[in-house]
Coordinates of C-alpha atoms and ligand atoms in Angstrom, one line a residue:
M90 CA 107.4 156.2 111.0
R91 CA 104.8 156.6 113.4
F92 CA 104.1 152.9 113.2
F93 CA 107.6 152.1 114.4
Q94 CA 107.7 154.5 116.8
S95 CA 104.9 153.5 119.2
I96 CA 106.1 150.1 118.9
L97 CA 109.3 151.2 120.2
I98 CA 107.4 153.1 123.2
S99 CA 105.7 150.1 123.5
V100 CA 107.8 148.2 123.8
L101 CA 109.5 150.4 126.9
V102 CA 107.0 150.9 128.5
V103 CA 106.3 146.5 128.5
A104 CA 110.1 144.4 129.2
P105 CA 110.0 146.3 132.9
T106 CA 106.6 145.3 133.4
L107 CA 107.4 141.8 132.4
A108 CA 110.4 141.5 134.0
L109 CA 108.5 142.8 137.3
S110 CA 105.5 141.1 137.8
G111 CA 106.8 137.9 136.4
N112 CA 103.0 136.4 136.0
P113 CA 102.8 134.9 133.3
A114 CA 98.8 135.5 133.3
R115 CA 99.4 139.5 133.4
I116 CA 99.7 141.0 129.9
P117 CA 101.7 143.9 130.8
G118 CA 101.8 147.6 129.0
T119 CA 99.7 150.8 130.0
R120 CA 96.6 152.0 129.1
T121 CA 96.0 155.2 127.0
R122 CA 92.4 154.9 126.1
S123 CA 90.1 153.4 128.1
L124 CA 88.0 150.2 127.4
L125 CA 85.3 151.5 128.7
H126 CA 82.6 153.3 126.0
R127 CA 81.2 156.5 126.9
I128 CA 77.9 156.4 125.2
P129 CA 76.1 159.6 125.7
G130 CA 72.3 158.9 127.7
L131 CA 73.8 156.0 129.4
P132 CA 74.6 156.3 133.2
V133 CA 78.4 158.1 133.7
L134 CA 79.7 156.4 136.0
P135 CA 81.6 158.1 139.5
T136 CA 84.8 159.4 138.6
L137 CA 88.2 158.6 141.3
K138 CA 87.7 161.8 143.2
E139 CA 83.8 161.2 143.7
V140 CA 84.4 157.8 144.1
Q141 CA 86.8 159.3 147.5
S142 CA 85.4 161.4 148.2
H143 CA 81.7 159.7 148.6
R144 CA 81.3 159.3 152.6
V145 CA 78.0 157.2 153.4
S146 CA 77.0 154.7 156.1
E147 CA 78.7 151.6 157.4
S148 CA 76.7 149.1 156.5
A149 CA 76.1 151.1 153.1
S150 CA 80.0 151.2 151.9
L151 CA 81.8 149.2 149.4
N152 CA 85.0 148.5 149.1
L153 CA 85.5 149.2 145.9
T154 CA 89.2 147.4 146.0
D155 CA 87.0 144.1 146.4
I156 CA 84.7 144.4 144.4
Q157 CA 84.8 142.8 140.8
F158 CA 84.5 146.0 138.2
D159 CA 82.2 144.6 136.1
I160 CA 78.8 144.2 139.4
V161 CA 78.4 148.0 139.5
V162 CA 80.1 149.5 136.1
G163 CA 77.6 148.1 134.2
Q164 CA 77.1 147.8 130.2
Q165 CA 79.6 149.9 128.3
K166 CA 81.8 147.3 127.1
I167 CA 83.8 147.3 123.4
K168 CA 84.1 144.0 123.4
Q169 CA 84.2 141.8 126.3
L170 CA 84.2 137.5 126.0
F171 CA 82.2 134.9 127.9
Y172 CA 85.0 131.5 128.6
F173 CA 83.3 129.0 130.4
F174 CA 86.0 126.4 131.4
T175 CA 85.4 122.4 133.8
I176 CA 87.5 122.5 136.4
Q177 CA 90.0 119.6 136.1
N178 CA 92.2 120.0 138.5
A179 CA 91.3 122.1 141.5
T180 CA 94.7 121.6 143.7
D181 CA 96.2 123.3 140.6
F182 CA 93.5 125.4 139.8
K183 CA 93.1 126.8 143.9
T184 CA 97.6 127.4 143.6
K185 CA 96.8 128.5 140.2
L186 CA 93.7 130.8 140.7
K187 CA 95.5 132.5 144.3
D188 CA 98.7 133.6 142.4
N189 CA 98.3 133.6 138.5
V190 CA 93.9 134.8 138.5
A191 CA 93.9 137.1 141.2
P192 CA 96.8 139.5 141.1
I193 CA 95.1 139.6 137.0
V194 CA 91.0 139.9 138.3
T195 CA 90.6 143.1 137.9
S196 CA 88.5 145.5 140.9
A197 CA 85.7 148.6 139.7
L198 CA 88.3 150.7 141.6
Q199 CA 90.7 150.3 138.7
M200 CA 88.3 150.9 136.2
L201 CA 87.9 154.1 137.6
S202 CA 90.4 156.0 135.9
T203 CA 92.1 155.0 132.1
S204 CA 95.2 154.8 133.5
T205 CA 94.4 152.3 136.3
Q206 CA 92.5 150.1 133.5
P207 CA 94.8 146.7 132.7
I208 CA 95.1 146.4 128.9
V209 CA 92.5 143.0 128.9
A210 CA 89.9 143.8 132.4
V211 CA 89.0 139.5 133.6
N212 CA 86.8 138.9 135.8
I213 CA 86.1 135.3 137.4
A214 CA 82.7 133.2 138.9
F215 CA 81.7 130.2 139.5
S216 CA 78.4 128.2 139.1
Q217 CA 77.3 126.4 143.0
T218 CA 78.9 122.9 141.2
G219 CA 82.4 125.3 140.4
L220 CA 82.4 125.9 144.1
T221 CA 81.4 122.5 144.5
A222 CA 84.4 121.4 143.1
L223 CA 86.5 123.2 144.4
D224 CA 85.1 121.8 147.8
V225 CA 83.6 124.9 149.5
T226 CA 80.7 123.9 150.5
D227 CA 79.4 126.6 152.3
D228 CA 75.4 127.4 151.8
V229 CA 75.1 130.5 149.8
G230 CA 71.7 131.0 150.4
S231 CA 70.0 131.2 146.6
Q232 CA 68.0 127.8 145.8
E233 CA 68.4 128.5 141.9
F234 CA 72.0 129.2 142.4
T235 CA 72.4 125.8 143.4
A236 CA 69.9 123.9 141.7
G237 CA 71.9 125.7 138.3
Q238 CA 69.8 127.8 135.8
F239 CA 69.2 123.9 133.0
Q240 CA 67.2 122.7 135.5
S241 CA 64.4 126.0 135.3
A242 CA 64.7 126.7 131.9
T243 CA 61.7 125.5 131.7
E244 CA 60.0 127.4 134.6
L245 CA 62.1 129.9 132.4
G246 CA 59.9 130.1 129.6
D247 CA 63.0 128.8 127.7
D248 CA 62.6 125.3 124.9
P249 CA 65.6 123.2 126.7
A250 CA 66.0 121.7 122.8
T251 CA 67.6 125.2 121.9
W252 CA 69.7 125.2 124.4
K253 CA 73.6 124.6 123.1
P254 CA 74.8 121.4 124.6
E255 CA 77.7 122.7 126.6
L256 CA 75.3 124.6 128.7
A257 CA 72.5 122.4 128.7
G258 CA 73.9 121.0 132.6
T259 CA 75.7 122.1 134.9
S260 CA 79.3 121.1 133.5
V261 CA 79.7 124.6 132.9
H262 CA 82.1 125.8 136.6
G263 CA 83.1 128.7 136.2
V264 CA 83.7 131.7 132.6
F265 CA 86.0 134.9 132.4
L266 CA 84.8 137.6 131.2
L267 CA 87.8 138.9 129.5
A268 CA 86.7 142.8 128.5
S269 CA 89.1 145.3 126.8
D270 CA 89.0 147.7 123.5
T271 CA 90.7 144.7 120.9
E272 CA 90.2 141.1 120.0
D273 CA 93.6 140.8 119.4
R274 CA 94.2 142.3 122.8
I275 CA 91.5 139.4 124.4
N276 CA 92.7 136.5 122.3
T277 CA 96.4 137.2 123.9
Q278 CA 94.6 137.4 126.8
V279 CA 93.1 133.6 126.9
A280 CA 96.7 132.9 125.9
A281 CA 97.8 134.0 128.2
L282 CA 94.9 132.0 130.3
E283 CA 95.2 129.2 129.1
A284 CA 99.4 128.7 128.9
T285 CA 99.1 129.6 132.6
L286 CA 96.4 127.0 133.9
G287 CA 97.0 124.2 131.4
T288 CA 94.9 121.3 133.1
S289 CA 93.4 122.2 134.8
I290 CA 90.2 124.0 134.0
A291 CA 89.5 123.0 129.9
K292 CA 87.0 125.0 127.6
V293 CA 83.5 125.1 127.7
H294 CA 81.4 127.7 125.3
S295 CA 83.1 131.0 124.5
L296 CA 81.2 134.3 123.6
L297 CA 82.6 137.4 122.1
G298 CA 80.8 140.5 122.3
A299 CA 81.1 144.1 120.8
S300 CA 79.2 146.6 120.8
R301 CA 78.6 147.5 117.6
P302 CA 79.4 149.7 115.1
E303 CA 78.3 153.0 114.7
P304 CA 75.9 154.1 114.0
N305 CA 74.6 152.2 116.6
V306 CA 76.4 151.7 119.0
G307 CA 75.1 151.4 122.6
H308 CA 72.2 149.6 120.6
E309 CA 70.9 146.5 120.5
M310 CA 70.8 144.1 117.8
F311 CA 66.8 144.7 117.4
G312 CA 68.2 148.5 116.9
F313 CA 67.3 150.3 120.4
L314 CA 69.6 152.4 122.9
D315 CA 70.5 149.4 125.3
G316 CA 71.6 150.1 129.2
I317 CA 69.7 153.4 129.7
S318 CA 67.9 152.6 133.1
Q319 CA 70.8 151.2 135.7
P320 CA 69.7 151.7 139.1
A321 CA 72.6 154.0 140.8
I322 CA 74.0 152.5 143.9
I323 CA 74.5 153.8 147.2
G324 CA 77.8 153.6 147.8
F325 CA 78.8 153.8 144.9
Q326 CA 78.3 156.5 142.9
D327 CA 75.1 159.8 143.4
P328 CA 71.8 158.8 140.8
S329 CA 71.9 161.6 138.3
P330 CA 68.8 163.0 138.0
G331 CA 65.7 160.7 137.5
Q332 CA 67.9 158.1 138.4
A333 CA 66.7 155.6 141.1
A334 CA 69.2 155.3 143.5
T335 CA 68.9 151.6 145.9
P336 CA 71.0 150.4 148.7
P337 CA 73.7 148.8 147.6
G338 CA 72.4 145.3 149.5
V339 CA 70.3 144.7 146.4
I340 CA 72.8 144.0 144.4
V341 CA 75.7 143.9 146.8
I342 CA 75.7 140.3 148.5
G343 CA 75.9 141.6 152.5
K344 CA 75.7 145.4 151.8
D345 CA 72.7 147.2 153.5
G346 CA 69.6 145.9 151.5
D347 CA 70.3 142.2 152.0
D348 CA 67.5 140.4 153.4
Q349 CA 70.6 137.8 153.8
A350 CA 73.1 139.6 154.6
A351 CA 73.2 137.7 158.7
S352 CA 73.3 134.3 156.9
R353 CA 75.8 134.5 154.1
P354 CA 78.8 133.7 154.2
D355 CA 81.5 135.9 154.9
W356 CA 84.1 135.2 152.2
T357 CA 81.6 136.4 149.6
I358 CA 79.7 139.6 151.1
G359 CA 81.4 142.0 147.7
G360 CA 79.6 138.8 145.7
S361 CA 77.4 139.1 143.6
F362 CA 75.1 136.6 141.7
L363 CA 75.2 137.2 137.6
V364 CA 72.8 135.9 135.6
F365 CA 74.1 134.9 132.7
R366 CA 71.8 134.0 128.8
Q367 CA 73.0 133.6 125.6
L368 CA 69.6 135.0 124.2
D369 CA 69.5 135.4 120.3
Q370 CA 67.7 137.9 118.3
M371 CA 66.4 137.1 115.3
V372 CA 67.0 140.6 113.6
P373 CA 64.8 140.0 110.1
E374 CA 61.7 138.5 111.5
F375 CA 61.1 141.2 114.1
N376 CA 60.9 143.7 111.3
K377 CA 59.1 141.9 109.3
F378 CA 56.2 141.3 112.5
L379 CA 57.2 145.3 112.8
L380 CA 55.5 145.6 109.0
D381 CA 53.1 142.8 108.7
K382 CA 51.4 143.9 112.4
A383 CA 52.0 147.6 113.2
P384 CA 48.4 148.8 113.7
T385 CA 47.4 150.7 110.3
S386 CA 44.9 152.8 111.9
T387 CA 46.9 155.9 112.1
D388 CA 47.6 158.2 108.7
L389 CA 51.5 157.7 108.9
T390 CA 53.8 156.1 106.6
V391 CA 55.1 153.0 106.8
E392 CA 58.0 153.7 108.1
Q393 CA 57.4 155.7 110.4
R394 CA 54.0 153.3 111.6
T395 CA 56.9 150.6 112.5
E396 CA 58.8 152.6 114.4
T397 CA 55.8 154.0 116.6
F398 CA 54.9 150.2 117.0
G399 CA 58.0 149.0 118.1
A400 CA 58.7 151.8 120.2
R401 CA 56.4 151.2 122.4
L402 CA 56.6 147.1 122.1
V403 CA 59.8 148.1 123.8
G404 CA 58.9 151.5 125.5
R405 CA 61.3 153.7 124.1
W406 CA 61.8 154.9 120.8
K407 CA 65.7 153.4 119.4
S408 CA 67.4 157.0 120.1
G409 CA 66.6 156.0 124.1
A410 CA 64.0 158.5 124.3
P411 CA 61.1 157.2 126.1
I412 CA 57.6 157.2 124.3
D413 CA 55.2 158.5 126.8
L414 CA 57.0 161.6 126.4
F415 CA 57.8 161.6 122.8
P416 CA 54.2 159.4 121.6
T417 CA 54.7 160.0 118.1
A418 CA 58.0 160.3 117.2
D419 CA 61.7 159.9 118.0
N420 CA 63.1 162.2 119.8
V421 CA 67.3 162.0 119.8
T422 CA 68.1 164.4 122.0
A423 CA 65.5 163.6 124.7
A424 CA 67.1 160.1 125.0
T425 CA 68.5 159.5 129.1
D426 CA 64.5 161.5 130.2
I427 CA 62.9 158.6 132.5
N428 CA 59.4 157.3 131.7
T429 CA 56.4 156.4 133.2
H430 CA 53.3 156.1 130.7
C431 CA 53.6 154.3 128.6
P432 CA 50.8 150.3 127.0
F433 CA 51.7 148.0 130.1
A434 CA 53.5 145.2 127.9
A435 CA 56.4 147.1 126.8
H436 CA 59.4 145.7 127.8
I437 CA 60.3 148.2 130.6
R438 CA 57.9 148.6 132.2
A439 CA 57.5 144.7 132.4
M440 CA 60.9 144.6 133.5
R441 CA 59.4 147.7 135.8
P442 CA 56.7 148.1 136.6
R443 CA 55.4 151.9 136.9
K444 CA 52.2 153.5 137.8
G445 CA 48.8 151.5 137.7
I446 CA 49.9 148.8 140.1
P447 CA 48.4 148.9 143.5
F448 CA 51.9 148.8 145.2
D449 CA 55.0 150.8 145.8
L450 CA 57.3 147.8 144.0
G451 CA 59.9 149.3 146.3
T452 CA 64.0 148.7 145.3
S453 CA 64.1 144.6 146.3
N454 CA 64.1 143.5 142.2
M455 CA 66.6 145.6 141.2
I456 CA 68.7 144.8 138.4
M457 CA 72.0 145.7 136.7
R458 CA 72.6 144.7 134.1
A459 CA 75.9 144.4 131.6
G460 CA 75.1 142.8 128.5
I461 CA 77.0 142.9 125.6
P462 CA 75.4 142.5 121.7
Y463 CA 76.7 139.0 120.2
G464 CA 76.8 137.8 116.6
P465 CA 77.1 139.9 112.7
E466 CA 74.5 142.5 111.3
V467 CA 72.4 141.5 109.7
T468 CA 73.0 141.2 105.7
T469 CA 70.9 142.4 103.2
E470 CA 70.3 138.8 102.4
E471 CA 69.0 138.2 105.5
S472 CA 67.0 141.4 105.5
Q473 CA 65.6 140.2 102.1
S474 CA 64.7 136.9 102.8
N475 CA 63.8 137.8 106.4
T476 CA 65.4 135.0 108.5
T477 CA 68.5 134.7 110.3
T478 CA 71.3 132.6 109.0
Q479 CA 73.7 133.7 111.2
E480 CA 73.4 133.4 115.4
R481 CA 73.6 137.0 116.4
G482 CA 71.8 138.6 120.5
L483 CA 72.4 139.6 124.3
A484 CA 74.9 138.9 125.8
F485 CA 72.3 139.0 128.6
V486 CA 74.1 140.2 132.7
A487 CA 72.7 141.1 134.9
Y488 CA 74.1 141.2 138.6
Q489 CA 71.3 141.5 141.5
S490 CA 71.8 140.0 145.5
S491 CA 68.8 137.4 145.4
V492 CA 68.6 135.6 141.6
N493 CA 64.8 134.8 143.2
D494 CA 64.4 138.5 143.2
G495 CA 65.7 140.1 140.9
F496 CA 66.1 137.9 137.5
V497 CA 63.5 134.9 137.6
R498 CA 61.1 137.6 139.7
L499 CA 61.2 140.1 135.5
Q500 CA 62.1 137.1 133.2
V501 CA 58.6 134.2 135.6
L502 CA 56.5 137.4 136.7
W503 CA 56.9 140.1 134.9
G504 CA 58.0 139.0 130.9
N505 CA 56.3 135.9 131.2
Q506 CA 52.8 136.2 132.9
E507 CA 49.4 137.7 130.4
N508 CA 48.7 140.5 133.1
I509 CA 50.4 140.8 135.9
F510 CA 49.3 142.6 139.5
G511 CA 45.3 143.1 137.6
K512 CA 46.7 145.4 135.1
P513 CA 43.1 147.6 134.2
L514 CA 43.6 146.4 131.0
P515 CA 45.4 142.8 130.2
H516 CA 48.1 143.4 128.1
G517 CA 49.9 140.1 127.4
V518 CA 53.3 139.0 127.9
D519 CA 56.1 141.8 128.4
P520 CA 56.6 141.2 123.9
I521 CA 60.6 141.2 124.5
I522 CA 61.5 138.3 126.5
G523 CA 57.6 137.1 127.4
M524 CA 58.7 133.5 126.6
P525 CA 55.7 131.2 124.3
T526 CA 55.1 127.7 125.8
A527 CA 53.9 124.8 125.2
N528 CA 49.9 125.4 125.3
R529 CA 50.4 128.5 124.8
P530 CA 52.4 128.4 121.5
N531 CA 50.9 132.4 120.1
R532 CA 51.7 135.3 122.2
W533 CA 49.3 138.9 122.4
V534 CA 49.9 142.1 123.4
T535 CA 47.6 145.5 124.0
G536 CA 49.0 149.3 123.9
M537 CA 50.2 149.3 120.2
D538 CA 47.4 151.4 118.8
P539 CA 47.6 155.0 120.5
T540 CA 43.8 155.6 118.9
N541 CA 43.0 151.7 120.2
P542 CA 44.4 150.7 123.0
A543 CA 42.4 147.3 123.7
A544 CA 43.6 146.1 120.1
N545 CA 44.8 142.9 120.7
I546 CA 48.0 141.7 118.3
T547 CA 48.1 138.0 118.3
Y548 CA 52.3 136.5 116.7
S549 CA 53.4 133.1 117.2
T550 CA 56.7 134.4 116.3
T551 CA 59.2 134.6 118.7
F552 CA 61.9 137.3 118.2
V553 CA 64.4 135.8 120.9
V554 CA 65.2 132.5 122.3
N555 CA 67.7 131.5 125.2
R556 CA 70.4 129.4 123.8
G557 CA 71.8 128.5 127.3
G558 CA 72.5 130.1 131.1
E559 CA 73.8 130.1 133.9
Y560 CA 73.9 131.9 137.6
F561 CA 77.2 132.4 138.7
L562 CA 79.3 133.5 142.1
T563 CA 81.3 136.6 141.4
P564 CA 83.1 136.0 144.4
P565 CA 84.5 139.4 145.8
I566 CA 88.4 139.8 145.2
S567 CA 89.8 138.4 147.8
A568 CA 87.5 135.0 148.1
L569 CA 89.7 134.7 145.5
T570 CA 93.1 134.4 147.5
G571 CA 91.0 132.7 150.4
R572 CA 88.5 130.9 150.8
L573 CA 88.0 129.5 147.3
S574 CA 91.5 128.4 147.3
Q575 CA 92.1 126.5 150.2
Ligands
LIG207 C1 67.1 140.0 124.0 C2 66.4 140.5 124.9 C3 66.4 141.5 125.2 C4 66.7 143.3 124.8 C5 66.2 143.6 123.1 C6 65.9 144.2 125.8 C7 66.0 145.9 125.3 C8 66.5 146.2 126.3 C9 65.9 147.9 126.0 C10 66.4 148.0 124.7 C11 65.6 148.6 126.7 C12 66.0 150.3 127.5 C13 66.9 151.0 127.3 C14 67.2 150.7 128.8 O1 66.9 151.2 130.0 O2 68.4 150.3 129.3 C15 65.3 148.1 128.4 C16 65.7 147.8 129.2 C17 65.4 147.1 130.8 N1 65.5 145.1 129.9 FE1 65.8 144.7 128.9 N2 66.1 143.2 126.8 C18 66.1 142.4 126.5 C19 66.5 141.2 127.8 C20 66.5 141.4 129.0 C21 66.0 140.9 129.2 C22 65.5 139.1 129.7 C23 66.2 141.0 130.9 C24 65.7 140.1 132.6 C25 64.8 139.5 133.2 C26 65.7 142.4 130.7 C27 65.8 143.2 131.8 C28 65.7 144.9 132.1 C29 65.2 145.5 132.0 C30 64.9 146.0 134.0 C31 66.4 147.2 131.7 C32 65.2 148.9 132.2 C33 63.5 149.2 132.9 C34 63.2 150.1 133.2 O3 63.9 150.5 134.6 O4 63.6 151.0 132.5 N3 66.0 143.5 129.8 N4 65.6 146.6 127.9
LIG208 C1 89.3 146.1 150.9 O1 89.9 145.2 149.7 C2 91.2 144.8 150.3 C3 91.8 143.8 148.5 O2 91.0 142.7 148.5 C4 92.3 144.2 150.9 O3 93.2 144.4 151.1 C5 91.3 145.5 151.8 O4 92.3 145.1 153.1 C6 89.4 145.9 152.0 N1 89.4 146.7 153.5 C7 88.4 147.1 154.0 C8 88.7 148.5 154.4 O5 88.3 146.0 154.0
LIG209 C1 96.6 117.8 139.8 O1 97.3 119.0 140.1 C2 98.2 118.2 141.0 C3 99.0 120.2 141.6 O2 99.6 120.3 139.8 C4 99.3 116.9 140.6 O3 100.3 117.0 140.8 C5 98.6 116.0 140.4 O4 99.0 114.7 139.6 C6 97.3 116.3 139.5 N1 96.1 115.3 139.8 C7 95.7 114.6 138.8 C8 94.6 113.5 138.5 O5 96.3 114.9 137.4
LIG210 C1 63.2 166.6 121.9 O1 63.1 166.0 123.4 C2 64.4 168.1 124.2 C3 64.9 168.1 125.4 O2 63.8 166.9 126.1 C4 63.3 169.3 123.4 O3 63.6 170.4 124.4 C5 62.7 169.6 122.6 O4 62.1 170.1 122.2 C6 62.6 168.2 121.8 N1 62.4 168.2 120.3 C7 60.3 167.5 119.9 C8 60.6 167.7 118.4 O5 59.7 167.6 120.6
LIG211 C1 59.8 140.2 104.0 O1 58.3 140.4 104.5 C2 57.3 141.2 103.6 C3 57.0 142.1 105.0 O2 55.9 140.5 105.0 C4 57.0 141.3 102.5 O3 56.8 142.8 102.1 C5 58.0 140.5 101.9 O4 57.5 140.1 100.9 C6 58.9 138.9 102.4 N1 60.2 139.2 102.0 C7 60.6 137.6 101.7 C8 61.1 137.6 100.7 O5 59.0 136.5 101.9
LIG212 C1 44.2 138.6 123.3 O1 43.9 137.6 121.8 C2 43.7 136.1 122.2 C3 43.9 134.9 120.9 O2 44.1 135.3 119.8 C4 43.3 135.3 123.4 O3 44.3 134.9 124.4 C5 43.4 136.7 124.9 O4 42.7 136.6 125.9 C6 43.0 138.6 124.4 N1 43.2 139.5 124.9 C7 42.6 139.9 125.1 C8 42.4 141.1 126.2 O5 41.5 140.1 124.9

């Protein structure tokens, strides 16, 4: 009975919206449940009221009705599809971009309350070859973006042979990011977009991301809570205790904190560069590595040893609790505490060097992460055989106004180097994302044994393999009806 009632109600709600909108790309309906997760330990989004009462300088102010939501909202989606496409007929596409796509692109402001969220949140971003296809030849101020990610695959530490053929090269012109609470709703949105856009575009690749099931909601595939340390963007939210604040221009193009603000084309202001990487995670292999290489100097049980080793590699326990504050055991109630002391090589310390470096890093290297896991949970067979047979990992997404100061700095300089900033103790590459290279197939790491920090662990296993990616520009919504569709 309840089932029929809800159908009846949704028909009543849906029908007038459909008649009014007349846009076949729009999925009608209103929301009663947020499409974002509220994950304990992750930064809380500001409410609509907070945003509206936020007083910041003109140069820091953000037009939240013009900014695509994913740039500022972070990693809290329930399901999200990445739909990569190539533009086949630019004239046709521009008309539809303006008339049908732009009206359904979701702004940051819309995401802040459930009642203003759409059934499926839609974002769109373009690669350099996509802009070129649209005959937009403006210099947007990023060499990395202009060249495309595949061009620097080797520099990033990837083996180009591991890239999926669909992503290798520069044939991806754009990507739709479609977020919702169910896969069905996403599929409905895909069908509506495909029907509307017709042959103006063609799908090149897609990847469905989903938050992991209980009890791992919010955790990445190795088991660690992800998305804890995100910068608070001044002009959007106030930093919570211990959270680093960043001028908006480090993330949002053209704003206070973007070094190149003066030379950016007008239509890019309010946009951001989206770095996408499809990072396969070899979970059974990672777990075997933990078992095989965990320091044995302490009288811990095997389970405690492997948990501790994993935590030292990441810099946080699986719950998110920082290991500098809780060096010997996880503490779930401390998941949001900030971190200062942990192994130099630990992922979080490599990605955000702190203490023990000769200068203040400032904020220019901060990124806003917005990734989501993909693939099934590890099966018993995979875990018993220590072998991955199904693709799973992290659909890595990072936003920044400078690809070079953000993602590239983190991956190439801080992630892939064995001894950054001449640290007192050489530490080896970031064990999570530091990539092996042809002349350095074996990676090594120190700082993992608390009783002997210099102990050197050498390993040839790779746990994270990039299957491809691209650099995109997520433009402000106004550019979709303006420069990009002219
Ligand atoms: C499959 C690959 C990856 C996994 C499993 C992973 C996992 C994690 C985890 C568990 C954390 C700690 C929780 C948090 O603060 O959110 C973290 C933090 C972070 N990760 Fe990753 N990550 C991956 C790839 C990357 C990549 C490719 C980058 C950038 C090049 C990156 C940059 C960061 C940053 C900046 C932080 C926050 C550091 C801090 O300020 O404490 N991660 N990651
Ligand atoms: C903010 O963006 C919206 C949508 O693009 C636009 O209509 C509005 O004029 C902008 N507001 C300001 C103050 O620039
Ligand atoms: C591209 O689309 C336009 C507008 O819909 C149409 O007139 C034109 O014939 C198409 N061009 C090609 C090559 O299909
Ligand atoms: C766990 O962390 C909480 C909050 O920081 C603290 O009050 C509590 O004492 C800690 N428990 C242990 C066993 O360390
Ligand atoms: C999986 O790895 C563990 C740890 O090295 C080992 O004890 C176990 O025998 C391995 N299982 C198989 C099937 O190889
Ligand atoms: C750790 O061992 C590797 C080889 O196994 C070596 O190349 C590296 O220099 C060593 N690191 C330190 C700090 O001793």
